[in-house]
Each structure stands twice: as structure tokens, then as C-alpha cells.
Amino acid sequence: MDRPKRILAIDDERINLRVIGGLLRNLGHEPVLTESFAEARELLDASIDLVLLDVMMPETDGFTVARRIREMPGVSDVPIIMVTALTSKQDRLKAVEAGANDFISKPIDLTELRVRMGSLLKMKESQDEVKRYQAELEEMVAVRTSALQMALENVKESQRTILAAHLETIHRLAAAAEFKDEETADHIQRMSRYCALLAHKLGLPDAEVDLVLQASPMHDIGKIGIPDSILLKPAKLTPEEWVVMQKHTIFGARILGESNFELLRVGEIIAMSHHEKWDGSGYPRRLSGEDIPLYGRICAVADVFDALTSKRPYKEAFSNEKSLEIMRAGRGSHFDPRILDVFLQDFDSVAAIQQEFELEVPSAKIP
């Protein structure tokens, strides 16, 4: 059974309130009676279904009260019936402009009151139903949004875990090629950070910088396919051995190739192109200039610098000064001039990476 409708009646005459209260009870409603808007403000909430408002009140007239009700948050759409002895068209228009929904003349007739209230109460029921539905919908959306956010966070965490596992696998595979020689164990760590530093200084987006950082350790992964007799030979390679050695770029690209994983695709590019030279004299495809992928050109600078400053089976480590002198001589022939210049301009950051990974670089000899 529907609850009784709560009707707020505002009239400064107590006798009028008693009459209205009796009429409302006869119609099965619950009257809420008050003599002023100050009291009505405290009583008017979402439980009030309709307001019966006297027009002629000494302190605040009904027109002003109606306007104030229409400005009250949460109850501004409550139906208002003006109870008035005024019958002129101008007064009626003024009441509509103030926010009244309907009028009823004094003295109040029970049947007229029932009819005029009936349609407005049905309208209020519909409004309340819409509000309840909207509130339930908003709650449902909030719950589902929270659940979706939690699910997305779980997916992201799973992706981070999977990516971490992939990266560890890739780095271990890359290290397998490097760890054949104890002296080059930290090479991939230093070189990848040199590459990331260059990518950042060249203005690449953060996402690409991270790709370069994670993919560059795979640059020499193809050395797994090179015999140790060539890879660790403590002397200059023969022409035939050098041909075999150059194939590590192709082997690496094949190992990493045809992947849907962006990181491996970048690794493939680096593996294939990091030994190309700006003047076209590199290998394996003798590319030149900007035909060499940017990632390969970046890696070429980083890889050569770390090779020069590190001990190898066929050479001792050079000092930073000697290594930079050799690299400057290769500007525009071996190296992209712009990338080499960026490397030289912020060499303090390069030296900091050396120190972080404990590369002992010999000091320059003073003549």
C-alpha cells in the first residue's frame, strides 16, 4: 500500500491551518503545518510531496516564498499550489512566474483540492521514481566502474609481471652471448644506458627511450651463433673469420625476427643495424646516412665507446680520452655526426654510467 502523501501547508493564520489539516486528513494525506517560511525551510525536504502555500502573508508573501523554494537544492521541483483569494489574471501570471504549479481559491473546496492535488501528486511520484532510478543507476555505475578499475589494475599488474618475465628472459639470453667473456659481463648494462641517454638527449618520447633501454641489450644476441674460436680469439681475425663474425648481426635479427612483441621488433632492428656505418662501409647491408635506422645509429655510438673502453681478448682497454679521440675521427664516416655530437656534449652523464657499473677505465698517459 502506498504511504500517505506528506503535504506541507504554509499559512500565517492558525485557523486556516486547522481547516487545511482536516481536509488533508480526510483525503488520506499527512499534513505538515507551519505558519512561516522560516519554519517551513526546516521542514521542507525530499519527503514532502506537495506544498500548499498561502499568498497573503504579512512577513513574506507567497510569491517570494515560492521563488525561494525553487532555489532550494534537492526540493526545488516540489509541486506548489497557491491558496489565494486573488482572481485577477495579473496575480495568476505573477504566481506562475514565481514558480507555482496551480491555484486553488479560498474558501477551499474538498473536491477541488483533491482534483488539483491529484495530478500534481502523480507528477511528483513520477519525478521521485525517476530520481530513485537515477540514483540506483548511478550506484550501479559506480560499483561497476570500481569493479572495472580493479579488473584493469589486475590486468595491468599481470601485464607488468609478464613484461618483467619477458625482459628477464631476453636479458638472460642476451647475457649468454656476452658472458662467454668475463671482461664483457657488464657491457650490455652500460651500453643500454648509453643508448637510453642518447635517445633522451635526441628528444625521443619517454616510451621510445624505454624501448631503446630494454631492446639495446639484445644488440649482440646473434653472437650465440659464432664459434668461440672466433669470438674469443686473442688476435686479429682472418678475412674468412671476419666474414663469419659479421654474421652475428643476421643471426641476431633472425632470433628476434617476426615477433608481434614491439620490444623484440626494436631489438631486431638494433641487432641488424648497429654495425652499419654512416658512410656505407659497415655491415651487413652497407646502409648509409639516414637509411640506417635511428636505433642502429644510436647503438653504434654507444657500442663502440664501450668496446673501446673495455678490455677484450684481442685488446686492452683504452682511456676515455683515447676512445673519444678515435670516435671523433669517425665522425661523418662511422658515426652519425649529430648523434656523436650529442654524446660528446654530455659526456659527464656517460662517465657517471661508467662509474655506476664499475668500469675501470685507464687514465690517459701524460707524455
Short mmCIF file of C-alpha atoms in Angstrom, two decimals:
data_model
loop_
_atom_site.label_atom_id
_atom_site.label_comp_id
_atom_site.label_asym_id
_atom_site.label_seq_id
_atom_site.Cartn_x
_atom_site.Cartn_y
_atom_site.Cartn_z
CA MET A 1 0.00 0.00 0.00
CA ASP A 2 1.26 3.50 -0.89
CA ARG A 3 2.35 5.66 2.01
CA PRO A 4 0.25 8.75 2.85
CA LYS A 5 1.45 11.81 0.96
CA ARG A 6 3.12 14.45 3.11
CA ILE A 7 1.67 17.86 2.34
CA LEU A 8 3.38 20.98 3.68
CA ALA A 9 0.88 23.80 4.28
CA ILE A 10 2.19 27.31 4.92
CA ASP A 11 -0.30 29.88 6.22
CA ASP A 12 0.11 32.60 8.85
CA GLU A 13 -3.47 32.02 10.13
CA ARG A 14 -3.76 29.11 12.56
CA ILE A 15 -7.46 28.67 11.88
CA ASN A 16 -6.70 28.25 8.18
CA LEU A 17 -4.05 25.65 9.01
CA ARG A 18 -6.55 23.68 11.12
CA VAL A 19 -9.06 23.68 8.27
CA ILE A 20 -6.41 22.63 5.72
CA GLY A 21 -5.12 19.94 8.10
CA GLY A 22 -8.61 18.48 8.45
CA LEU A 23 -9.19 18.49 4.70
CA LEU A 24 -5.88 16.76 4.04
CA ARG A 25 -6.57 14.07 6.62
CA ASN A 26 -9.99 13.45 5.03
CA LEU A 27 -8.17 12.84 1.74
CA GLY A 28 -5.83 10.34 3.42
CA HIS A 29 -2.74 12.56 3.45
CA GLU A 30 -0.34 13.56 6.21
CA PRO A 31 -0.41 17.32 6.84
CA VAL A 32 2.76 19.17 7.87
CA LEU A 33 1.62 22.57 9.12
CA THR A 34 3.65 25.77 9.64
CA GLU A 35 2.93 29.47 9.95
CA SER A 36 6.08 30.87 8.29
CA PHE A 37 8.69 30.19 5.65
CA ALA A 38 11.42 30.26 8.32
CA GLU A 39 9.80 27.18 9.92
CA ALA A 40 8.96 25.68 6.53
CA ARG A 41 12.61 25.82 5.46
CA GLU A 42 13.48 23.38 8.26
CA LEU A 43 10.57 21.07 7.41
CA LEU A 44 10.91 21.05 3.63
CA ASP A 45 12.89 18.02 2.50
CA ALA A 46 12.62 15.20 -0.04
CA SER A 47 9.81 13.55 1.94
CA ILE A 48 7.43 16.45 1.20
CA ASP A 49 5.23 15.60 -1.78
CA LEU A 50 3.45 18.94 -2.27
CA VAL A 51 3.28 22.47 -0.83
CA LEU A 52 0.06 24.37 -0.17
CA LEU A 53 1.11 28.00 0.03
CA ASP A 54 -1.00 30.96 1.12
CA VAL A 55 -0.38 34.04 -0.97
CA MET A 56 -1.32 36.74 1.52
CA MET A 57 1.13 36.57 4.43
CA PRO A 58 2.40 39.64 6.27
CA GLU A 59 6.13 38.90 6.64
CA THR A 60 6.98 37.09 3.42
CA ASP A 61 4.26 36.82 0.77
CA GLY A 62 3.57 33.59 -1.08
CA PHE A 63 5.22 34.78 -4.30
CA THR A 64 8.53 35.35 -2.51
CA VAL A 65 8.26 32.03 -0.65
CA ALA A 66 7.62 30.19 -3.95
CA ARG A 67 10.72 31.74 -5.51
CA ARG A 68 12.83 30.76 -2.53
CA ILE A 69 11.58 27.18 -2.63
CA ARG A 70 12.55 27.00 -6.30
CA GLU A 71 16.09 27.97 -5.27
CA MET A 72 16.46 25.30 -2.57
CA PRO A 73 18.72 22.37 -3.59
CA GLY A 74 17.05 18.97 -3.53
CA VAL A 75 13.46 20.25 -3.25
CA SER A 76 13.31 22.89 -5.97
CA ASP A 77 10.96 20.75 -8.09
CA VAL A 78 8.34 20.07 -5.40
CA PRO A 79 4.79 20.89 -6.68
CA ILE A 80 3.36 24.14 -5.30
CA ILE A 81 -0.33 25.07 -5.15
CA MET A 82 -1.09 28.67 -4.31
CA VAL A 83 -4.06 29.13 -1.97
CA THR A 84 -5.40 32.58 -2.78
CA ALA A 85 -8.38 34.89 -2.82
CA LEU A 86 -6.79 36.74 -5.73
CA THR A 87 -8.52 36.12 -9.01
CA SER A 88 -7.00 38.63 -11.45
CA LYS A 89 -5.06 37.43 -14.46
CA GLN A 90 -2.07 39.55 -13.43
CA ASP A 91 -1.92 37.86 -9.99
CA ARG A 92 -2.15 34.43 -11.58
CA LEU A 93 0.69 35.22 -14.00
CA LYS A 94 2.78 36.55 -11.14
CA ALA A 95 2.26 33.28 -9.27
CA VAL A 96 3.31 31.22 -12.31
CA GLU A 97 6.42 33.36 -12.74
CA ALA A 98 7.24 32.77 -9.06
CA GLY A 99 7.08 29.01 -9.58
CA ALA A 100 3.53 27.92 -8.70
CA ASN A 101 2.15 24.86 -10.49
CA ASP A 102 -1.56 25.52 -9.78
CA PHE A 103 -4.03 27.63 -7.81
CA ILE A 104 -6.97 27.00 -5.53
CA SER A 105 -9.34 29.65 -4.32
CA LYS A 106 -10.45 30.38 -0.77
CA PRO A 107 -12.53 29.02 0.80
CA ILE A 108 -11.05 25.66 -0.14
CA ASP A 109 -13.43 23.08 -1.55
CA LEU A 110 -12.57 19.45 -0.66
CA THR A 111 -13.37 18.09 -4.12
CA GLU A 112 -11.43 20.83 -5.90
CA LEU A 113 -8.49 20.27 -3.56
CA ARG A 114 -8.50 16.52 -4.31
CA VAL A 115 -8.63 17.08 -8.07
CA ARG A 116 -5.95 19.77 -8.18
CA MET A 117 -3.63 17.86 -5.88
CA GLY A 118 -4.18 14.54 -7.66
CA SER A 119 -2.39 15.34 -10.92
CA LEU A 120 0.47 17.10 -9.17
CA LEU A 121 0.99 14.21 -6.73
CA LYS A 122 1.14 11.80 -9.66
CA MET A 123 3.72 14.06 -11.28
CA LYS A 124 5.69 14.04 -8.03
CA GLU A 125 5.53 10.23 -7.89
CA SER A 126 6.93 10.07 -11.40
CA GLN A 127 9.70 12.52 -10.52
CA ASP A 128 10.59 10.52 -7.43
CA GLU A 129 10.63 7.31 -9.42
CA VAL A 130 13.00 8.86 -11.96
CA LYS A 131 15.22 10.11 -9.13
CA ARG A 132 15.28 6.67 -7.49
CA TYR A 133 16.08 5.03 -10.79
CA GLN A 134 18.80 7.60 -11.48
CA ALA A 135 20.29 7.10 -8.01
CA GLU A 136 20.22 3.30 -8.44
CA LEU A 137 21.74 3.64 -11.88
CA GLU A 138 24.49 5.93 -10.58
CA GLU A 139 25.18 3.48 -7.74
CA MET A 140 25.28 0.58 -10.17
CA VAL A 141 27.60 2.52 -12.48
CA ALA A 142 29.83 3.42 -9.53
CA VAL A 143 30.00 -0.23 -8.40
CA ARG A 144 30.71 -1.49 -11.91
CA THR A 145 33.23 1.28 -12.54
CA SER A 146 35.03 0.33 -9.34
CA ALA A 147 34.96 -3.33 -10.34
CA LEU A 148 36.22 -2.44 -13.83
CA GLN A 149 39.03 -0.31 -12.41
CA MET A 150 40.02 -3.17 -10.12
CA ALA A 151 39.94 -5.60 -13.05
CA LEU A 152 42.01 -3.23 -15.19
CA GLU A 153 44.51 -2.82 -12.38
CA ASN A 154 44.75 -6.60 -12.10
CA VAL A 155 45.29 -6.83 -15.85
CA LYS A 156 47.96 -4.12 -15.68
CA GLU A 157 49.68 -5.91 -12.82
CA SER A 158 49.57 -9.16 -14.79
CA GLN A 159 50.98 -7.36 -17.83
CA ARG A 160 53.75 -5.85 -15.71
CA THR A 161 54.58 -9.30 -14.34
CA ILE A 162 54.56 -10.84 -17.82
CA LEU A 163 56.65 -7.99 -19.22
CA ALA A 164 59.15 -8.32 -16.38
CA ALA A 165 59.42 -12.06 -17.08
CA HIS A 166 59.88 -11.38 -20.81
CA LEU A 167 62.55 -8.78 -20.14
CA GLU A 168 64.41 -11.04 -17.74
CA THR A 169 64.31 -13.87 -20.28
CA ILE A 170 65.54 -11.58 -23.05
CA HIS A 171 68.31 -10.10 -20.92
CA ARG A 172 69.46 -13.52 -19.82
CA LEU A 173 69.55 -14.65 -23.43
CA ALA A 174 71.50 -11.52 -24.40
CA ALA A 175 73.85 -12.06 -21.47
CA ALA A 176 74.51 -15.60 -22.63
CA ALA A 177 76.37 -14.19 -25.63
CA GLU A 178 78.24 -11.63 -23.56
CA PHE A 179 79.16 -13.90 -20.64
CA LYS A 180 81.37 -16.03 -22.84
CA ASP A 181 83.97 -13.47 -21.87
CA GLU A 182 84.14 -12.39 -18.23
CA GLU A 183 85.54 -8.98 -19.18
CA THR A 184 82.35 -8.05 -21.09
CA ALA A 185 79.77 -9.19 -18.50
CA ASP A 186 78.60 -5.63 -17.71
CA HIS A 187 78.83 -4.44 -21.29
CA ILE A 188 75.12 -4.82 -22.02
CA GLN A 189 74.21 -2.87 -18.86
CA ARG A 190 76.45 0.08 -19.67
CA MET A 191 75.71 0.09 -23.37
CA SER A 192 71.92 0.02 -22.90
CA ARG A 193 72.11 3.02 -20.59
CA TYR A 194 74.35 4.90 -23.00
CA CYS A 195 71.71 4.22 -25.68
CA ALA A 196 68.85 5.41 -23.44
CA LEU A 197 70.81 8.55 -22.56
CA LEU A 198 71.34 9.33 -26.25
CA ALA A 199 67.68 8.62 -27.10
CA HIS A 200 66.59 11.01 -24.37
CA LYS A 201 69.02 13.73 -25.43
CA LEU A 202 67.83 13.37 -29.02
CA GLY A 203 64.30 14.19 -27.87
CA LEU A 204 62.65 10.81 -28.33
CA PRO A 205 59.42 10.29 -26.34
CA ASP A 206 59.78 8.58 -22.97
CA ALA A 207 58.13 5.41 -24.30
CA GLU A 208 60.74 5.15 -27.08
CA VAL A 209 63.57 5.88 -24.67
CA ASP A 210 62.38 2.96 -22.56
CA LEU A 211 62.15 0.74 -25.65
CA VAL A 212 65.74 1.60 -26.55
CA LEU A 213 66.85 0.90 -22.98
CA GLN A 214 65.19 -2.52 -22.93
CA ALA A 215 65.94 -3.58 -26.53
CA SER A 216 69.57 -2.48 -26.90
CA PRO A 217 70.93 -5.29 -24.67
CA MET A 218 69.92 -7.64 -27.50
CA HIS A 219 72.26 -5.99 -30.00
CA ASP A 220 74.83 -8.82 -29.95
CA ILE A 221 72.46 -11.70 -29.22
CA GLY A 222 73.50 -13.26 -32.54
CA LYS A 223 76.98 -13.96 -31.12
CA ILE A 224 75.44 -17.12 -29.69
CA GLY A 225 75.83 -18.49 -33.22
CA ILE A 226 79.52 -17.55 -33.56
CA PRO A 227 82.10 -20.20 -32.63
CA ASP A 228 84.13 -19.44 -29.50
CA SER A 229 87.30 -19.96 -31.50
CA ILE A 230 86.43 -16.81 -33.45
CA LEU A 231 84.60 -14.89 -30.76
CA LEU A 232 87.37 -15.24 -28.17
CA LYS A 233 90.36 -15.24 -30.49
CA PRO A 234 93.14 -13.14 -28.87
CA ALA A 235 94.45 -11.98 -32.24
CA LYS A 236 93.28 -10.34 -35.41
CA LEU A 237 90.68 -12.36 -37.32
CA THR A 238 91.46 -13.74 -40.73
CA PRO A 239 89.30 -12.50 -43.64
CA GLU A 240 87.37 -15.75 -43.53
CA GLU A 241 86.83 -15.50 -39.77
CA TRP A 242 85.75 -11.87 -40.14
CA VAL A 243 83.04 -12.90 -42.61
CA VAL A 244 81.73 -15.38 -40.03
CA MET A 245 81.90 -12.80 -37.25
CA GLN A 246 79.85 -10.30 -39.27
CA LYS A 247 77.02 -12.82 -39.48
CA HIS A 248 76.16 -12.26 -35.80
CA THR A 249 74.03 -9.29 -36.93
CA ILE A 250 71.99 -11.53 -39.23
CA PHE A 251 71.76 -14.31 -36.64
CA GLY A 252 70.51 -11.81 -34.06
CA ALA A 253 67.86 -10.43 -36.40
CA ARG A 254 66.68 -13.98 -37.17
CA ILE A 255 66.45 -14.86 -33.47
CA LEU A 256 64.34 -11.77 -32.76
CA GLY A 257 62.52 -11.54 -36.08
CA GLU A 258 58.85 -11.91 -36.98
CA SER A 259 57.63 -11.08 -33.48
CA ASN A 260 54.38 -9.35 -32.54
CA PHE A 261 56.12 -8.00 -29.43
CA GLU A 262 57.26 -4.41 -30.08
CA LEU A 263 60.29 -4.78 -27.84
CA LEU A 264 61.58 -7.68 -29.92
CA ARG A 265 60.91 -5.80 -33.15
CA VAL A 266 63.08 -2.93 -31.92
CA GLY A 267 65.68 -5.47 -30.79
CA GLU A 268 65.66 -6.97 -34.28
CA ILE A 269 66.31 -3.52 -35.83
CA ILE A 270 69.20 -2.85 -33.45
CA ALA A 271 70.73 -6.31 -33.90
CA MET A 272 70.71 -5.95 -37.68
CA SER A 273 71.86 -2.32 -37.98
CA HIS A 274 74.22 -1.45 -35.12
CA HIS A 275 77.33 -2.20 -37.22
CA GLU A 276 76.25 -0.13 -40.22
CA LYS A 277 78.36 3.00 -40.80
CA TRP A 278 77.31 6.49 -41.80
CA ASP A 279 79.43 6.37 -44.98
CA GLY A 280 78.04 2.99 -46.09
CA SER A 281 81.12 0.92 -45.29
CA GLY A 282 79.50 -1.06 -42.47
CA TYR A 283 77.73 -4.41 -42.43
CA PRO A 284 75.66 -6.47 -43.11
CA ARG A 285 73.72 -4.39 -45.69
CA ARG A 286 76.09 -1.46 -46.26
CA LEU A 287 73.43 1.11 -45.49
CA SER A 288 74.47 4.76 -45.27
CA GLY A 289 73.24 8.00 -43.72
CA GLU A 290 69.67 8.13 -42.54
CA ASP A 291 68.89 4.89 -44.36
CA ILE A 292 70.37 3.32 -41.24
CA PRO A 293 67.58 3.06 -38.64
CA LEU A 294 67.91 5.65 -35.88
CA TYR A 295 68.06 2.96 -33.19
CA GLY A 296 71.01 1.37 -35.00
CA ARG A 297 72.83 4.70 -35.29
CA ILE A 298 72.34 5.34 -31.57
CA CYS A 299 73.57 1.86 -30.68
CA ALA A 300 76.63 2.24 -32.92
CA VAL A 301 77.95 5.17 -30.86
CA ALA A 302 77.23 3.52 -27.52
CA ASP A 303 78.57 0.10 -28.53
CA VAL A 304 81.84 1.37 -29.99
CA PHE A 305 82.54 3.60 -26.99
CA ASP A 306 82.04 0.77 -24.53
CA ALA A 307 84.10 -1.61 -26.67
CA LEU A 308 86.97 0.89 -26.82
CA THR A 309 86.97 1.50 -23.06
CA SER A 310 86.66 -2.20 -22.17
CA LYS A 311 89.22 -5.00 -22.19
CA ARG A 312 88.71 -7.56 -24.93
CA PRO A 313 90.52 -10.84 -25.74
CA TYR A 314 92.27 -9.04 -28.57
CA LYS A 315 92.99 -5.67 -26.86
CA GLU A 316 93.46 -3.77 -23.62
CA ALA A 317 91.04 -1.07 -22.54
CA PHE A 318 91.65 2.45 -23.86
CA SER A 319 91.26 5.56 -21.75
CA ASN A 320 88.21 7.77 -22.25
CA GLU A 321 90.41 10.41 -23.83
CA LYS A 322 91.91 7.98 -26.35
CA SER A 323 88.49 6.43 -27.06
CA LEU A 324 86.89 9.82 -27.73
CA GLU A 325 89.79 10.78 -29.99
CA ILE A 326 89.20 7.63 -32.05
CA MET A 327 85.46 8.32 -32.20
CA ARG A 328 85.91 11.95 -33.25
CA ALA A 329 87.99 10.66 -36.15
CA GLY A 330 84.97 8.57 -37.17
CA ARG A 331 82.51 11.50 -37.16
CA GLY A 332 80.73 11.52 -40.52
CA SER A 333 82.31 8.26 -41.62
CA HIS A 334 81.50 5.69 -38.93
CA PHE A 335 79.05 7.71 -36.84
CA ASP A 336 76.04 9.94 -37.45
CA PRO A 337 77.58 13.39 -36.76
CA ARG A 338 74.54 14.66 -34.87
CA ILE A 339 74.37 11.67 -32.55
CA LEU A 340 78.12 11.71 -31.87
CA ASP A 341 77.93 15.43 -31.06
CA VAL A 342 75.13 14.80 -28.55
CA PHE A 343 77.22 12.04 -26.98
CA LEU A 344 80.25 14.32 -26.64
CA GLN A 345 78.29 17.30 -25.34
CA ASP A 346 77.02 15.43 -22.27
CA PHE A 347 79.97 13.19 -21.59
CA ASP A 348 79.68 13.76 -17.83
CA SER A 349 76.50 11.66 -17.87
CA VAL A 350 78.32 8.95 -19.83
CA ALA A 351 81.14 8.91 -17.26
CA ALA A 352 78.57 8.66 -14.46
CA ILE A 353 77.18 5.49 -16.08
CA GLN A 354 80.71 4.08 -16.27
CA GLN A 355 81.20 4.68 -12.56
CA GLU A 356 77.79 3.22 -11.68
CA PHE A 357 78.69 -0.05 -13.39
CA GLU A 358 82.25 -0.06 -12.11
CA LEU A 359 84.12 0.07 -15.37
CA GLU A 360 87.78 0.73 -14.60
CA VAL A 361 88.96 2.95 -17.39
CA PRO A 362 92.72 3.59 -17.65
CA SER A 363 93.86 7.20 -17.31
CA ALA A 364 95.30 8.99 -20.29
CA LYS A 365 99.09 8.75 -20.43
CA ILE A 366 100.87 12.05 -19.88
CA PRO A 367 103.83 12.41 -22.29
#
